[in-house]
mmCIF file of C-alpha atoms in Angstrom:
data_model
loop_
_atom_site.group_PDB
_atom_site.id
_atom_site.type_symbol
_atom_site.label_atom_id
_atom_site.label_comp_id
_atom_site.label_asym_id
_atom_site.label_seq_id
_atom_site.Cartn_x
_atom_site.Cartn_y
_atom_site.Cartn_z
ATOM 1 C CA MET A 1 -1.731 -7.219 -19.363
ATOM 2 C CA ARG A 2 -3.070 -6.709 -15.744
ATOM 3 C CA PHE A 3 -3.259 -3.155 -15.941
ATOM 4 C CA SER A 4 -6.473 -3.564 -18.486
ATOM 5 C CA ARG A 5 -8.060 -6.002 -16.958
ATOM 6 C CA LEU A 6 -11.324 -4.344 -15.421
ATOM 7 C CA GLY A 7 -13.723 -5.497 -16.311
ATOM 8 C CA SER A 8 -16.385 -7.560 -14.545
ATOM 9 C CA VAL A 9 -14.222 -6.349 -12.027
ATOM 10 C CA ALA A 10 -14.535 -3.081 -12.484
ATOM 11 C CA ALA A 11 -17.920 -3.396 -13.083
ATOM 12 C CA ALA A 12 -19.343 -4.626 -10.094
ATOM 13 C CA GLY A 13 -16.447 -2.392 -7.970
ATOM 14 C CA VAL A 14 -18.119 0.778 -9.156
ATOM 15 C CA LEU A 15 -21.794 -0.375 -8.394
ATOM 16 C CA ALA A 16 -20.640 -1.568 -5.303
ATOM 17 C CA PHE A 17 -19.569 2.215 -4.312
ATOM 18 C CA ALA A 18 -22.605 4.545 -3.832
ATOM 19 C CA LEU A 19 -22.574 8.211 -4.060
ATOM 20 C CA ALA A 20 -23.897 10.096 -1.313
ATOM 21 C CA ALA A 21 -24.185 14.555 -1.380
ATOM 22 C CA CYS A 22 -23.385 15.751 2.074
ATOM 23 C CA SER A 23 -25.118 19.089 2.748
ATOM 24 C CA GLY A 24 -23.048 21.763 2.926
ATOM 25 C CA GLY A 25 -19.962 23.390 1.800
ATOM 26 C CA GLY A 26 -17.390 21.387 3.071
ATOM 27 C CA ALA A 27 -14.042 20.282 1.909
ATOM 28 C CA GLY A 28 -13.768 20.207 -1.721
ATOM 29 C CA SER A 29 -17.000 21.944 -2.483
ATOM 30 C CA GLY A 30 -15.444 24.964 -4.041
ATOM 31 C CA GLY A 31 -13.225 24.289 -6.544
ATOM 32 C CA GLY A 32 -11.730 23.396 -10.009
ATOM 33 C CA ALA A 33 -14.918 21.180 -9.588
ATOM 34 C CA PRO A 34 -17.765 23.049 -10.008
ATOM 35 C CA GLU A 35 -19.547 24.129 -6.395
ATOM 36 C CA ALA A 36 -22.139 21.953 -4.842
ATOM 37 C CA GLY A 37 -25.674 21.980 -6.463
ATOM 38 C CA GLY A 38 -24.091 23.980 -9.277
ATOM 39 C CA ALA A 39 -24.194 23.511 -12.817
ATOM 40 C CA THR A 40 -21.743 20.723 -13.835
ATOM 41 C CA GLN A 41 -19.821 20.239 -16.808
ATOM 42 C CA ALA A 42 -18.974 17.861 -19.280
ATOM 43 C CA PRO A 43 -16.992 14.998 -18.248
ATOM 44 C CA GLU A 44 -14.459 15.658 -21.785
ATOM 45 C CA ASP A 45 -13.885 19.348 -20.571
ATOM 46 C CA LEU A 46 -12.565 18.140 -17.712
ATOM 47 C CA LEU A 47 -9.086 17.171 -16.847
ATOM 48 C CA VAL A 48 -7.855 15.368 -13.873
ATOM 49 C CA GLY A 49 -4.262 15.380 -12.921
ATOM 50 C CA VAL A 50 -3.154 11.614 -11.217
ATOM 51 C CA SER A 51 0.286 11.884 -9.759
ATOM 52 C CA MET A 52 2.251 8.713 -8.231
ATOM 53 C CA PRO A 53 5.916 7.963 -6.900
ATOM 54 C CA THR A 54 7.454 5.636 -8.887
ATOM 55 C CA GLN A 55 7.380 3.510 -11.760
ATOM 56 C CA THR A 56 10.052 0.647 -9.587
ATOM 57 C CA SER A 57 7.129 -1.010 -7.812
ATOM 58 C CA GLU A 58 4.256 -2.770 -10.600
ATOM 59 C CA ARG A 59 2.045 -2.094 -8.090
ATOM 60 C CA TRP A 60 2.220 1.656 -8.229
ATOM 61 C CA ILE A 61 2.148 0.883 -12.435
ATOM 62 C CA ALA A 62 -0.838 -0.618 -12.331
ATOM 63 C CA ASP A 63 -2.313 1.920 -9.683
ATOM 64 C CA GLY A 64 -1.926 4.551 -12.532
ATOM 65 C CA ASN A 65 -3.000 2.838 -15.121
ATOM 66 C CA SER A 66 -6.035 1.868 -13.427
ATOM 67 C CA VAL A 67 -7.194 5.091 -12.426
ATOM 68 C CA LYS A 68 -5.836 6.642 -15.700
ATOM 69 C CA GLU A 69 -8.101 4.051 -17.750
ATOM 70 C CA GLN A 70 -10.986 4.241 -15.228
ATOM 71 C CA LEU A 71 -10.938 8.494 -15.705
ATOM 72 C CA GLU A 72 -10.835 8.095 -19.304
ATOM 73 C CA ALA A 73 -13.391 5.807 -19.310
ATOM 74 C CA ALA A 74 -16.004 8.517 -17.677
ATOM 75 C CA GLY A 75 -14.910 10.512 -20.585
ATOM 76 C CA TYR A 76 -12.004 13.221 -18.569
ATOM 77 C CA LYS A 77 -9.026 14.204 -19.863
ATOM 78 C CA VAL A 78 -6.454 12.478 -17.518
ATOM 79 C CA GLU A 79 -2.323 13.729 -17.158
ATOM 80 C CA LEU A 80 -0.485 10.592 -15.036
ATOM 81 C CA GLN A 81 2.775 11.772 -13.880
ATOM 82 C CA TYR A 82 5.498 9.521 -12.001
ATOM 83 C CA ALA A 83 8.071 11.002 -10.308
ATOM 84 C CA ASN A 84 10.555 8.280 -9.723
ATOM 85 C CA ASP A 85 10.865 8.372 -5.849
ATOM 86 C CA ASP A 86 12.457 12.009 -6.130
ATOM 87 C CA ILE A 87 10.378 14.750 -4.272
ATOM 88 C CA PRO A 88 11.117 17.657 -6.136
ATOM 89 C CA THR A 89 10.044 15.768 -9.137
ATOM 90 C CA GLN A 90 6.980 15.178 -7.718
ATOM 91 C CA SER A 91 6.551 18.998 -6.845
ATOM 92 C CA GLN A 92 7.200 20.086 -10.423
ATOM 93 C CA GLN A 93 5.028 17.582 -11.576
ATOM 94 C CA VAL A 94 2.125 18.614 -9.311
ATOM 95 C CA ASP A 95 3.105 22.343 -10.231
ATOM 96 C CA GLN A 96 2.921 21.606 -13.992
ATOM 97 C CA MET A 97 -0.756 19.755 -13.550
ATOM 98 C CA ILE A 98 -2.281 23.200 -11.587
ATOM 99 C CA THR A 99 -0.395 25.270 -14.489
ATOM 100 C CA GLN A 100 -2.368 23.156 -16.851
ATOM 101 C CA GLY A 101 -5.342 23.942 -15.535
ATOM 102 C CA ALA A 102 -6.078 20.558 -13.625
ATOM 103 C CA ASP A 103 -10.218 20.460 -12.055
ATOM 104 C CA LEU A 104 -8.675 17.795 -9.637
ATOM 105 C CA LEU A 105 -5.386 16.303 -8.684
ATOM 106 C CA VAL A 106 -5.538 12.591 -7.381
ATOM 107 C CA ILE A 107 -1.713 12.365 -5.453
ATOM 108 C CA ALA A 108 -0.092 9.179 -3.813
ATOM 109 C CA ALA A 109 2.778 11.302 -2.602
ATOM 110 C CA ILE A 110 6.629 9.906 -2.156
ATOM 111 C CA ASP A 111 7.081 12.134 0.972
ATOM 112 C CA GLY A 112 3.661 12.944 3.115
ATOM 113 C CA THR A 113 4.404 16.362 4.095
ATOM 114 C CA ALA A 114 6.464 17.894 0.590
ATOM 115 C CA LEU A 115 3.953 18.654 -1.029
ATOM 116 C CA SER A 116 2.544 21.970 1.050
ATOM 117 C CA SER A 117 2.736 24.539 -1.378
ATOM 118 C CA GLN A 118 1.314 22.793 -4.380
ATOM 119 C CA LEU A 119 -1.635 22.228 -1.930
ATOM 120 C CA GLN A 120 -2.228 25.470 -1.147
ATOM 121 C CA ALA A 121 -1.606 26.703 -4.711
ATOM 122 C CA ALA A 122 -4.769 23.836 -5.011
ATOM 123 C CA LYS A 123 -6.641 25.385 -2.504
ATOM 124 C CA ASP A 124 -6.137 29.212 -4.460
ATOM 125 C CA SER A 125 -7.261 27.748 -7.391
ATOM 126 C CA ASN A 126 -10.260 25.625 -5.847
ATOM 127 C CA ILE A 127 -9.161 22.050 -7.359
ATOM 128 C CA PRO A 128 -10.200 19.288 -4.675
ATOM 129 C CA VAL A 129 -7.311 17.086 -3.941
ATOM 130 C CA ILE A 130 -7.750 13.138 -3.742
ATOM 131 C CA SER A 131 -5.309 11.619 -1.504
ATOM 132 C CA TYR A 132 -3.927 8.226 -3.123
ATOM 133 C CA ASP A 133 -3.529 5.284 -0.329
ATOM 134 C CA ARG A 134 -0.365 7.415 1.257
ATOM 135 C CA LEU A 135 -2.341 10.435 3.518
ATOM 136 C CA ILE A 136 -0.775 13.659 2.501
ATOM 137 C CA ARG A 137 0.284 15.080 5.941
ATOM 138 C CA ASP A 138 0.251 18.796 7.381
ATOM 139 C CA SER A 139 -1.761 20.369 5.345
ATOM 140 C CA PRO A 140 -5.444 21.604 5.601
ATOM 141 C CA ASN A 141 -5.504 21.525 1.965
ATOM 142 C CA VAL A 142 -6.344 17.544 1.531
ATOM 143 C CA ASP A 143 -10.061 17.336 0.685
ATOM 144 C CA PHE A 144 -10.235 13.350 0.923
ATOM 145 C CA TYR A 145 -8.723 10.011 1.444
ATOM 146 C CA VAL A 146 -8.984 6.181 -0.780
ATOM 147 C CA THR A 147 -7.270 3.618 1.242
ATOM 148 C CA PHE A 148 -7.165 0.561 2.250
ATOM 149 C CA ASP A 149 -8.035 -0.493 6.349
ATOM 150 C CA ASN A 150 -3.872 0.158 7.325
ATOM 151 C CA PHE A 151 -4.223 -0.794 10.714
ATOM 152 C CA GLN A 152 -5.601 -3.824 10.171
ATOM 153 C CA VAL A 153 -2.961 -4.654 7.416
ATOM 154 C CA GLY A 154 -0.468 -4.724 10.349
ATOM 155 C CA VAL A 155 -2.293 -7.141 12.315
ATOM 156 C CA ALA A 156 -3.411 -9.818 9.168
ATOM 157 C CA GLN A 157 0.409 -9.215 8.687
ATOM 158 C CA ALA A 158 1.197 -10.047 12.596
ATOM 159 C CA ASP A 159 -0.876 -12.740 12.112
ATOM 160 C CA ALA A 160 -0.168 -14.113 8.993
ATOM 161 C CA LEU A 161 3.604 -14.723 11.206
ATOM 162 C CA LEU A 162 2.215 -16.334 14.255
ATOM 163 C CA THR A 163 -0.191 -18.747 11.764
ATOM 164 C CA GLY A 164 3.732 -19.519 9.803
ATOM 165 C CA LEU A 165 5.174 -20.454 13.252
ATOM 166 C CA GLY A 166 2.468 -22.157 14.413
ATOM 167 C CA LEU A 167 1.165 -20.276 16.771
ATOM 168 C CA LYS A 168 -1.828 -19.288 15.401
ATOM 169 C CA ASN A 169 -4.414 -21.205 13.079
ATOM 170 C CA LYS A 170 -5.634 -19.577 10.118
ATOM 171 C CA ASP A 171 -8.890 -19.487 11.774
ATOM 172 C CA GLY A 172 -7.291 -17.047 14.464
ATOM 173 C CA SER A 173 -7.865 -20.249 16.781
ATOM 174 C CA ALA A 174 -4.481 -21.334 18.824
ATOM 175 C CA GLY A 175 -2.057 -23.303 17.403
ATOM 176 C CA THR A 176 0.290 -26.290 18.656
ATOM 177 C CA ALA A 177 3.205 -24.413 18.294
ATOM 178 C CA THR A 178 4.738 -23.450 21.535
ATOM 179 C CA GLY A 179 8.214 -21.176 20.462
ATOM 180 C CA PRO A 180 9.692 -19.336 21.841
ATOM 181 C CA PHE A 181 10.784 -18.070 18.239
ATOM 182 C CA ASN A 182 13.412 -15.967 16.852
ATOM 183 C CA ILE A 183 11.877 -12.593 15.038
ATOM 184 C CA GLU A 184 12.629 -10.085 13.147
ATOM 185 C CA LEU A 185 11.103 -6.513 12.522
ATOM 186 C CA PHE A 186 10.936 -4.809 8.958
ATOM 187 C CA ALA A 187 9.161 -1.326 8.544
ATOM 188 C CA GLY A 188 8.304 0.849 5.809
ATOM 189 C CA SER A 189 9.799 4.155 5.179
ATOM 190 C CA LEU A 190 9.244 7.124 8.210
ATOM 191 C CA ASP A 191 8.033 9.443 5.173
ATOM 192 C CA ASP A 192 5.327 7.384 4.778
ATOM 193 C CA ASN A 193 2.320 7.703 6.855
ATOM 194 C CA ASN A 194 1.022 3.996 6.181
ATOM 195 C CA ALA A 195 4.051 2.859 7.477
ATOM 196 C CA PHE A 196 3.267 3.526 11.416
ATOM 197 C CA PHE A 197 -0.572 1.733 10.571
ATOM 198 C CA PHE A 198 1.658 -0.595 9.035
ATOM 199 C CA PHE A 199 3.663 -1.324 12.234
ATOM 200 C CA ASN A 200 1.526 -0.261 15.706
ATOM 201 C CA GLY A 201 -0.899 -2.586 13.427
ATOM 202 C CA ALA A 202 1.231 -5.489 13.849
ATOM 203 C CA MET A 203 2.592 -4.275 17.140
ATOM 204 C CA SER A 204 -0.283 -4.794 18.868
ATOM 205 C CA VAL A 205 -0.845 -8.279 17.910
ATOM 206 C CA LEU A 206 3.015 -9.117 18.740
ATOM 207 C CA GLN A 207 4.248 -7.267 21.334
ATOM 208 C CA PRO A 208 2.248 -9.233 24.034
ATOM 209 C CA LEU A 209 4.260 -12.459 22.976
ATOM 210 C CA ILE A 210 7.225 -10.204 22.721
ATOM 211 C CA ASP A 211 6.414 -9.193 26.490
ATOM 212 C CA SER A 212 6.279 -12.942 27.732
ATOM 213 C CA GLY A 213 9.162 -14.298 25.588
ATOM 214 C CA GLN A 214 7.364 -16.358 22.687
ATOM 215 C CA LEU A 215 8.543 -14.166 20.732
ATOM 216 C CA VAL A 216 12.289 -13.380 21.018
ATOM 217 C CA VAL A 217 13.920 -10.288 18.696
ATOM 218 C CA LYS A 218 17.798 -11.184 19.351
ATOM 219 C CA SER A 219 18.478 -7.939 17.688
ATOM 220 C CA GLY A 220 16.828 -5.824 20.528
ATOM 221 C CA GLN A 221 15.718 -3.428 17.743
ATOM 222 C CA THR A 222 11.705 -3.122 17.942
ATOM 223 C CA SER A 223 10.933 0.219 17.187
ATOM 224 C CA ILE A 224 9.757 1.749 14.174
ATOM 225 C CA GLU A 225 12.799 4.057 13.614
ATOM 226 C CA GLN A 226 14.834 0.813 13.815
ATOM 227 C CA ALA A 227 12.832 -1.188 12.033
ATOM 228 C CA ALA A 228 12.305 1.185 8.947
ATOM 229 C CA ILE A 229 13.616 0.678 5.272
ATOM 230 C CA LEU A 230 13.949 4.588 3.650
ATOM 231 C CA ARG A 231 11.624 4.630 0.400
ATOM 232 C CA TRP A 232 10.928 0.743 0.794
ATOM 233 C CA GLN A 233 13.836 -0.018 -1.095
ATOM 234 C CA GLN A 234 14.501 -3.747 -1.220
ATOM 235 C CA GLU A 235 17.873 -3.213 -1.789
ATOM 236 C CA THR A 236 18.245 -1.529 1.840
ATOM 237 C CA ALA A 237 16.329 -4.679 2.914
ATOM 238 C CA GLN A 238 18.856 -7.140 2.125
ATOM 239 C CA LYS A 239 21.487 -5.026 4.080
ATOM 240 C CA ARG A 240 19.304 -4.241 6.785
ATOM 241 C CA MET A 241 19.117 -8.034 7.094
ATOM 242 C CA GLU A 242 22.284 -9.381 6.203
ATOM 243 C CA ASP A 243 23.485 -7.291 9.142
ATOM 244 C CA LEU A 244 21.397 -8.271 11.399
ATOM 245 C CA LEU A 245 22.678 -12.025 10.670
ATOM 246 C CA THR A 246 26.066 -10.901 11.101
ATOM 247 C CA GLY A 247 25.196 -9.218 14.437
ATOM 248 C CA ALA A 248 22.644 -10.908 16.183
ATOM 249 C CA TYR A 249 23.104 -14.698 14.594
ATOM 250 C CA ASN A 250 26.892 -15.025 14.492
ATOM 251 C CA ASP A 251 25.989 -17.739 17.878
ATOM 252 C CA GLY A 252 24.503 -20.396 15.662
ATOM 253 C CA SER A 253 20.666 -18.882 16.655
ATOM 254 C CA LYS A 254 18.928 -19.017 13.734
ATOM 255 C CA VAL A 255 15.532 -16.357 12.678
ATOM 256 C CA ASN A 256 12.719 -18.192 12.431
ATOM 257 C CA GLY A 257 10.259 -15.149 11.394
ATOM 258 C CA VAL A 258 10.813 -12.187 9.952
ATOM 259 C CA LEU A 259 7.857 -9.518 10.059
ATOM 260 C CA SER A 260 7.781 -7.567 6.428
ATOM 261 C CA PRO A 261 5.371 -4.673 5.329
ATOM 262 C CA TYR A 262 5.658 -5.476 1.962
ATOM 263 C CA ASP A 263 6.769 -7.608 -0.837
ATOM 264 C CA GLY A 264 9.740 -6.131 -2.597
ATOM 265 C CA LEU A 265 11.308 -5.713 1.132
ATOM 266 C CA SER A 266 10.331 -9.510 1.708
ATOM 267 C CA ARG A 267 12.012 -10.289 -1.342
ATOM 268 C CA GLY A 268 15.558 -8.729 -0.381
ATOM 269 C CA ILE A 269 14.767 -10.218 2.836
ATOM 270 C CA ILE A 270 15.207 -13.746 1.230
ATOM 271 C CA THR A 271 17.644 -13.188 -0.842
ATOM 272 C CA ALA A 272 20.132 -12.228 2.197
ATOM 273 C CA LEU A 273 18.683 -15.644 4.249
ATOM 274 C CA GLN A 274 19.021 -17.204 1.130
ATOM 275 C CA ASN A 275 22.758 -15.800 1.251
ATOM 276 C CA ALA A 276 23.606 -16.954 4.608
ATOM 277 C CA GLY A 277 22.035 -20.917 3.243
ATOM 278 C CA TYR A 278 18.741 -20.189 4.879
ATOM 279 C CA GLY A 279 16.119 -22.670 2.380
ATOM 280 C CA GLY A 280 18.992 -25.631 2.100
ATOM 281 C CA ALA A 281 18.507 -29.018 4.071
ATOM 282 C CA GLY A 282 17.863 -29.204 7.517
ATOM 283 C CA ASN A 283 17.953 -24.587 7.223
ATOM 284 C CA PRO A 284 14.338 -23.936 6.475
ATOM 285 C CA ILE A 285 13.470 -20.616 5.279
ATOM 286 C CA PRO A 286 12.237 -18.586 7.910
ATOM 287 C CA VAL A 287 8.482 -17.149 7.874
ATOM 288 C CA VAL A 288 8.060 -14.382 5.813
ATOM 289 C CA THR A 289 5.673 -12.439 5.453
ATOM 290 C CA GLY A 290 4.721 -9.466 2.785
ATOM 291 C CA GLN A 291 2.418 -6.575 0.853
ATOM 292 C CA ASP A 292 0.742 -6.030 -1.958
ATOM 293 C CA ALA A 293 0.562 -9.644 -4.136
ATOM 294 C CA GLU A 294 3.864 -8.711 -6.273
ATOM 295 C CA ILE A 295 4.180 -11.465 -8.836
ATOM 296 C CA ALA A 296 7.427 -12.254 -8.251
ATOM 297 C CA SER A 297 6.559 -12.759 -3.796
ATOM 298 C CA VAL A 298 3.309 -14.656 -5.519
ATOM 299 C CA LYS A 299 5.610 -17.389 -7.175
ATOM 300 C CA LEU A 300 7.293 -17.135 -3.924
ATOM 301 C CA ILE A 301 4.780 -18.013 -2.375
ATOM 302 C CA ASN A 302 3.422 -20.967 -4.774
ATOM 303 C CA ASP A 303 7.088 -22.438 -4.533
ATOM 304 C CA GLY A 304 6.867 -22.738 -0.960
ATOM 305 C CA VAL A 305 9.497 -19.418 -0.419
ATOM 306 C CA GLN A 306 7.685 -16.876 1.397
ATOM 307 C CA SER A 307 5.053 -17.502 3.596
ATOM 308 C CA SER A 308 2.370 -15.082 2.629
ATOM 309 C CA THR A 309 1.237 -11.770 1.513
ATOM 310 C CA ILE A 310 -1.475 -9.384 2.037
ATOM 311 C CA PHE A 311 -3.464 -8.884 -1.220
ATOM 312 C CA LYS A 312 -5.049 -5.419 -1.564
ATOM 313 C CA ASP A 313 -6.551 -4.898 -4.615
ATOM 314 C CA THR A 314 -5.550 -2.298 -6.051
ATOM 315 C CA ARG A 315 -8.280 -2.185 -9.177
ATOM 316 C CA LEU A 316 -11.467 -1.457 -6.490
ATOM 317 C CA LEU A 317 -8.954 1.369 -4.933
ATOM 318 C CA ALA A 318 -8.621 2.920 -8.381
ATOM 319 C CA GLU A 319 -12.419 2.883 -8.532
ATOM 320 C CA GLN A 320 -13.227 4.206 -5.041
ATOM 321 C CA ALA A 321 -10.900 7.509 -6.405
ATOM 322 C CA VAL A 322 -13.155 7.581 -9.175
ATOM 323 C CA VAL A 323 -16.391 7.290 -7.476
ATOM 324 C CA ALA A 324 -14.500 10.246 -5.612
ATOM 325 C CA ALA A 325 -13.449 12.608 -8.257
ATOM 326 C CA LYS A 326 -17.097 12.499 -10.373
ATOM 327 C CA ALA A 327 -18.633 13.522 -7.311
ATOM 328 C CA TYR A 328 -16.503 16.426 -7.482
ATOM 329 C CA LEU A 329 -16.338 16.664 -10.675
ATOM 330 C CA GLY A 330 -20.042 16.028 -10.790
ATOM 331 C CA GLY A 331 -20.905 18.909 -8.329
ATOM 332 C CA THR A 332 -21.187 17.000 -5.123
ATOM 333 C CA GLN A 333 -19.044 15.350 -2.239
ATOM 334 C CA PRO A 334 -17.603 11.719 -2.042
ATOM 335 C CA GLU A 335 -18.860 9.050 0.554
ATOM 336 C CA ALA A 336 -16.565 8.695 3.324
ATOM 337 C CA ASN A 337 -16.826 5.697 5.953
ATOM 338 C CA ASP A 338 -14.396 6.707 7.871
ATOM 339 C CA THR A 339 -13.976 10.499 9.865
ATOM 340 C CA GLU A 340 -12.183 9.741 12.822
ATOM 341 C CA THR A 341 -8.906 7.589 11.965
ATOM 342 C CA TYR A 342 -6.859 9.550 9.692
ATOM 343 C CA ASP A 343 -5.617 12.688 11.177
ATOM 344 C CA ASN A 344 -2.895 14.443 9.311
ATOM 345 C CA GLY A 345 -1.856 16.473 11.516
ATOM 346 C CA VAL A 346 -3.900 19.656 10.971
ATOM 347 C CA LYS A 347 -7.422 17.822 9.957
ATOM 348 C CA VAL A 348 -9.005 14.526 10.063
ATOM 349 C CA VAL A 349 -9.381 13.626 6.568
ATOM 350 C CA PRO A 350 -12.752 11.586 5.348
ATOM 351 C CA SER A 351 -11.385 8.581 4.156
ATOM 352 C CA TYR A 352 -12.873 5.833 2.047
ATOM 353 C CA LEU A 353 -11.397 2.430 3.300
ATOM 354 C CA LEU A 354 -11.273 -0.533 1.385
ATOM 355 C CA PRO A 355 -10.784 -4.595 2.750
ATOM 356 C CA ILE A 356 -7.596 -6.286 2.703
ATOM 357 C CA VAL A 357 -7.447 -10.444 2.361
ATOM 358 C CA THR A 358 -4.753 -12.741 3.388
ATOM 359 C CA VAL A 359 -3.173 -14.947 1.033
ATOM 360 C CA TYR A 360 -1.174 -18.119 1.329
ATOM 361 C CA LYS A 361 -0.029 -21.102 -1.319
ATOM 362 C CA ASP A 362 -3.417 -22.337 -0.804
ATOM 363 C CA ASP A 363 -5.385 -18.758 -1.459
ATOM 364 C CA ILE A 364 -3.555 -18.077 -4.723
ATOM 365 C CA GLN A 365 -5.995 -19.923 -6.889
ATOM 366 C CA LYS A 366 -9.099 -18.120 -5.442
ATOM 367 C CA GLU A 367 -8.064 -14.768 -4.776
ATOM 368 C CA LEU A 368 -5.569 -13.904 -7.137
ATOM 369 C CA ILE A 369 -6.338 -16.241 -10.000
ATOM 370 C CA ASP A 370 -9.982 -16.399 -10.276
ATOM 371 C CA SER A 371 -10.010 -12.557 -9.925
ATOM 372 C CA GLU A 372 -8.314 -12.376 -12.504
ATOM 373 C CA TYR A 373 -6.221 -10.177 -10.957
ATOM 374 C CA TRP A 374 -2.801 -12.850 -11.743
ATOM 375 C CA THR A 375 -3.174 -15.914 -14.430
ATOM 376 C CA ALA A 376 -2.119 -18.915 -13.918
ATOM 377 C CA GLU A 377 1.095 -18.672 -16.082
ATOM 378 C CA GLU A 378 1.780 -15.267 -14.706
ATOM 379 C CA VAL A 379 1.570 -16.695 -11.096
ATOM 380 C CA ALA A 380 3.907 -19.928 -12.747
ATOM 381 C CA SER A 381 7.012 -17.896 -14.219
ATOM 382 C CA GLY A 382 6.614 -14.790 -11.775
ATOM 383 C CA GLN A 383 6.559 -12.327 -13.991
ATOM 384 C CA ALA A 384 3.297 -9.743 -15.589
ATOM 385 C CA GLY A 385 1.993 -11.005 -19.146
#
């Protein structure tokens, strides 16, 4: 299984992320974790609660397993729970972790605004909280945030769309195509703060071309509220694409490209397009972007169906979460490389941002297979081993 393939990548990643003890108290310096500079407990005496949103996405299964394996390798006890995209379930699970005596919480929230009472309880028990990839909003009781550069994810997705259309080359130079091209826009779930960063990043690239007429959104649905897909559901994306085709393309015109922020949505979009006759002779599949390098979509890219995906190496994200956890549990504070961007509505949360990579067909070997994220056999089959 890919999820235990940490080996040399893990070792390199842990070495890459140095810890820096900050002066003073600050976020998380009290807590179930030791006071900064105070006596520390042995790792085997400390419990870390890890709350992940769902097991319906292979990405979150990988994240949860990676965080758990690396924490346990460091000697900590771990309680890992998945909430099946149900907000009350996640709230209850986090409550139970606090009751069980968790010394630190790592939370990837389903709804970034729905855990206020749990976070207050954590604060009252001096338990540091690390927000994992999805920013927890509207609470002062979030100590640290580990994620990728999410605005840049959106920029990269838009650039990939333009590259697929021929308006840009992979190196960023101007392509030979001129347009106009018909495109449609999809966004993530509005209860996920990342969806706004992805969409805003993409629109920073696409809006000038929409304004100039090089890109045409025939449906007219250009706001994130119109483009959003609740809970990032593949079936919901497929239905919306079907509705767009029926409503805006019943005059014989064609969709040339689709901005999709996530591979699961991309597969739903592609299914709708294929059911409408795209991908056949003389009717090529539109350029469709994605994110997360899910194995089913990597196969589609390898087969020339999906155009691209944004690879966010979640092994490195898990490693950074563990680095931050070790800092808090060891009585120091984790190093942030961004202290300005992620305002959760109450405070700017100190953050560590990781880089992203755009993967086209000719990048699969180098970025995904050589790095041992997927094997060649998994790419060929479209299934995790």
